[in-house]
Tab-separated table of C-alpha atoms in Angstrom:
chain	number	residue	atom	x	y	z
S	6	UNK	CA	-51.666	-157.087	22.057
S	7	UNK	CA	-50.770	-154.478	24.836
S	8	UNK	CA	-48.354	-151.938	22.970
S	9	UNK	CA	-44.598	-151.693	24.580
S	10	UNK	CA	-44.005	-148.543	25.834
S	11	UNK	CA	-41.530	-146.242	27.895
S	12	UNK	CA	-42.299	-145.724	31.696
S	13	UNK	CA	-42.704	-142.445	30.234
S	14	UNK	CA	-45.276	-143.149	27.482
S	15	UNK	CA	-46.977	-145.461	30.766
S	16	UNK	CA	-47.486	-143.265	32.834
S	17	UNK	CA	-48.735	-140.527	30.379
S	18	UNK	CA	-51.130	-143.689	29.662
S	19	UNK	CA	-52.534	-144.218	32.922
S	20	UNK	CA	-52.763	-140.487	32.987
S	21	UNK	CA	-54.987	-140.085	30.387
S	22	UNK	CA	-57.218	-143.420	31.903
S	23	UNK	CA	-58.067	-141.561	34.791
S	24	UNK	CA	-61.004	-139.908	33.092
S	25	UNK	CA	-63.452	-141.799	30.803
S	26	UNK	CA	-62.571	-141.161	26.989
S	27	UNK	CA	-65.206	-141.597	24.641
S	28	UNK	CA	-64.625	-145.625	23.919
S	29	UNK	CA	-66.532	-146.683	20.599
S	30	UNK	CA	-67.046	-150.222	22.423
S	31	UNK	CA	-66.838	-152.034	25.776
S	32	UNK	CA	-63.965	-153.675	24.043
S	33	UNK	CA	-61.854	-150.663	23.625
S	34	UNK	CA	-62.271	-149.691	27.609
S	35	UNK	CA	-61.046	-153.548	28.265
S	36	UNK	CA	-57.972	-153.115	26.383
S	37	UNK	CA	-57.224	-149.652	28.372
S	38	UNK	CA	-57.650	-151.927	31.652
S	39	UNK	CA	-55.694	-154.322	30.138
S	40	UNK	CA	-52.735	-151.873	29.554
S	41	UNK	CA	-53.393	-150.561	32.985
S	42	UNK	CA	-52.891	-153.561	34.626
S	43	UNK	CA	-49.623	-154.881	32.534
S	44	UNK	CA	-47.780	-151.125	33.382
S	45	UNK	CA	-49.309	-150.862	36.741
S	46	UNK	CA	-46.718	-151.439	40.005
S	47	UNK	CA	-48.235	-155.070	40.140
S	48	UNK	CA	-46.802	-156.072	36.633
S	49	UNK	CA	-49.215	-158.182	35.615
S	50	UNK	CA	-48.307	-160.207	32.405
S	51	UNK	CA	-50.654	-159.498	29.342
S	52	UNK	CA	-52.273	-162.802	29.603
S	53	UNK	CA	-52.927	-162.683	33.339
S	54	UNK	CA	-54.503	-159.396	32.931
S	55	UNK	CA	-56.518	-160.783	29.980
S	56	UNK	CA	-57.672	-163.225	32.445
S	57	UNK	CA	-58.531	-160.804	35.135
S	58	UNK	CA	-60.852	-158.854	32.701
S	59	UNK	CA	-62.733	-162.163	32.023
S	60	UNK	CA	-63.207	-163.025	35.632
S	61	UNK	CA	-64.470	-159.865	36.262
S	62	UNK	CA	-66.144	-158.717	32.641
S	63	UNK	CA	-69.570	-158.038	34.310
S	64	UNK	CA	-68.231	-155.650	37.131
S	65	UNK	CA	-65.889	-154.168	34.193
S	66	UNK	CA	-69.256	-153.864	32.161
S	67	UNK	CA	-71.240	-152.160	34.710
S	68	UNK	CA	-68.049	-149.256	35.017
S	69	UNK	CA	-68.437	-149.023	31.905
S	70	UNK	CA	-72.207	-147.979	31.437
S	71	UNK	CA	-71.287	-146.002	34.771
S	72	UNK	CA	-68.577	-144.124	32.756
S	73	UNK	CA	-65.934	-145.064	34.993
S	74	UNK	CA	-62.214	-143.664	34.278
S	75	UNK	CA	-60.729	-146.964	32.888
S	76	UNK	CA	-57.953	-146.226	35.811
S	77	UNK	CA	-59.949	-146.273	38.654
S	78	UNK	CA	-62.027	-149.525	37.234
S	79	UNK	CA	-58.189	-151.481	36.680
S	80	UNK	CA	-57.437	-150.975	40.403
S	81	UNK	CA	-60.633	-152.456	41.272
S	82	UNK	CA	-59.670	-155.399	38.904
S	83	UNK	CA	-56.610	-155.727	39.644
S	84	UNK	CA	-56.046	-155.387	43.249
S	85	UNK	CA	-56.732	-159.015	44.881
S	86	UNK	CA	-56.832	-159.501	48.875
S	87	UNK	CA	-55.845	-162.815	49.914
């Protein structure tokens, strides 16, 4: 569950995503993206960001052996054309 948090706490958040921390598991960098995307400017609901990381678990896999800022890897998940 993504915690709640001021637009304050959110953006010190994101902040902090936009370099790679050192994640114990592929499962801790998801749940970053997953906050990312719920307190981005798109406003995605927890579940339809939970979603997003499924579709797109092998792309977020690969950023993650790539050591991709969590940040930068949410915007490419996140952002859909069309």
């Amino acid at each position: 569950m993504v915690k709640e948090m001021t637009n304050e706490e959110a953006w010190k958040f994101e902040e902090d995503c936009g370099t790679f921390k050192d994640y114990k598991s592929v499962s801790e960098y998801i749940e970053d993206i997953v906050t990312c995307l719920v307190y981005s400017t798109w406003h995605y609901t927890e579940d339809r960001a939970r979603k997003r990381a499924e579709q797109e678990a092998d792309y977020i896999k690969r950023c993650y052996s790539e050591k991709c800022p969590a940040a930068d890897c949410a915007v490419d998940v996140g952002y859909q054309c069309g």
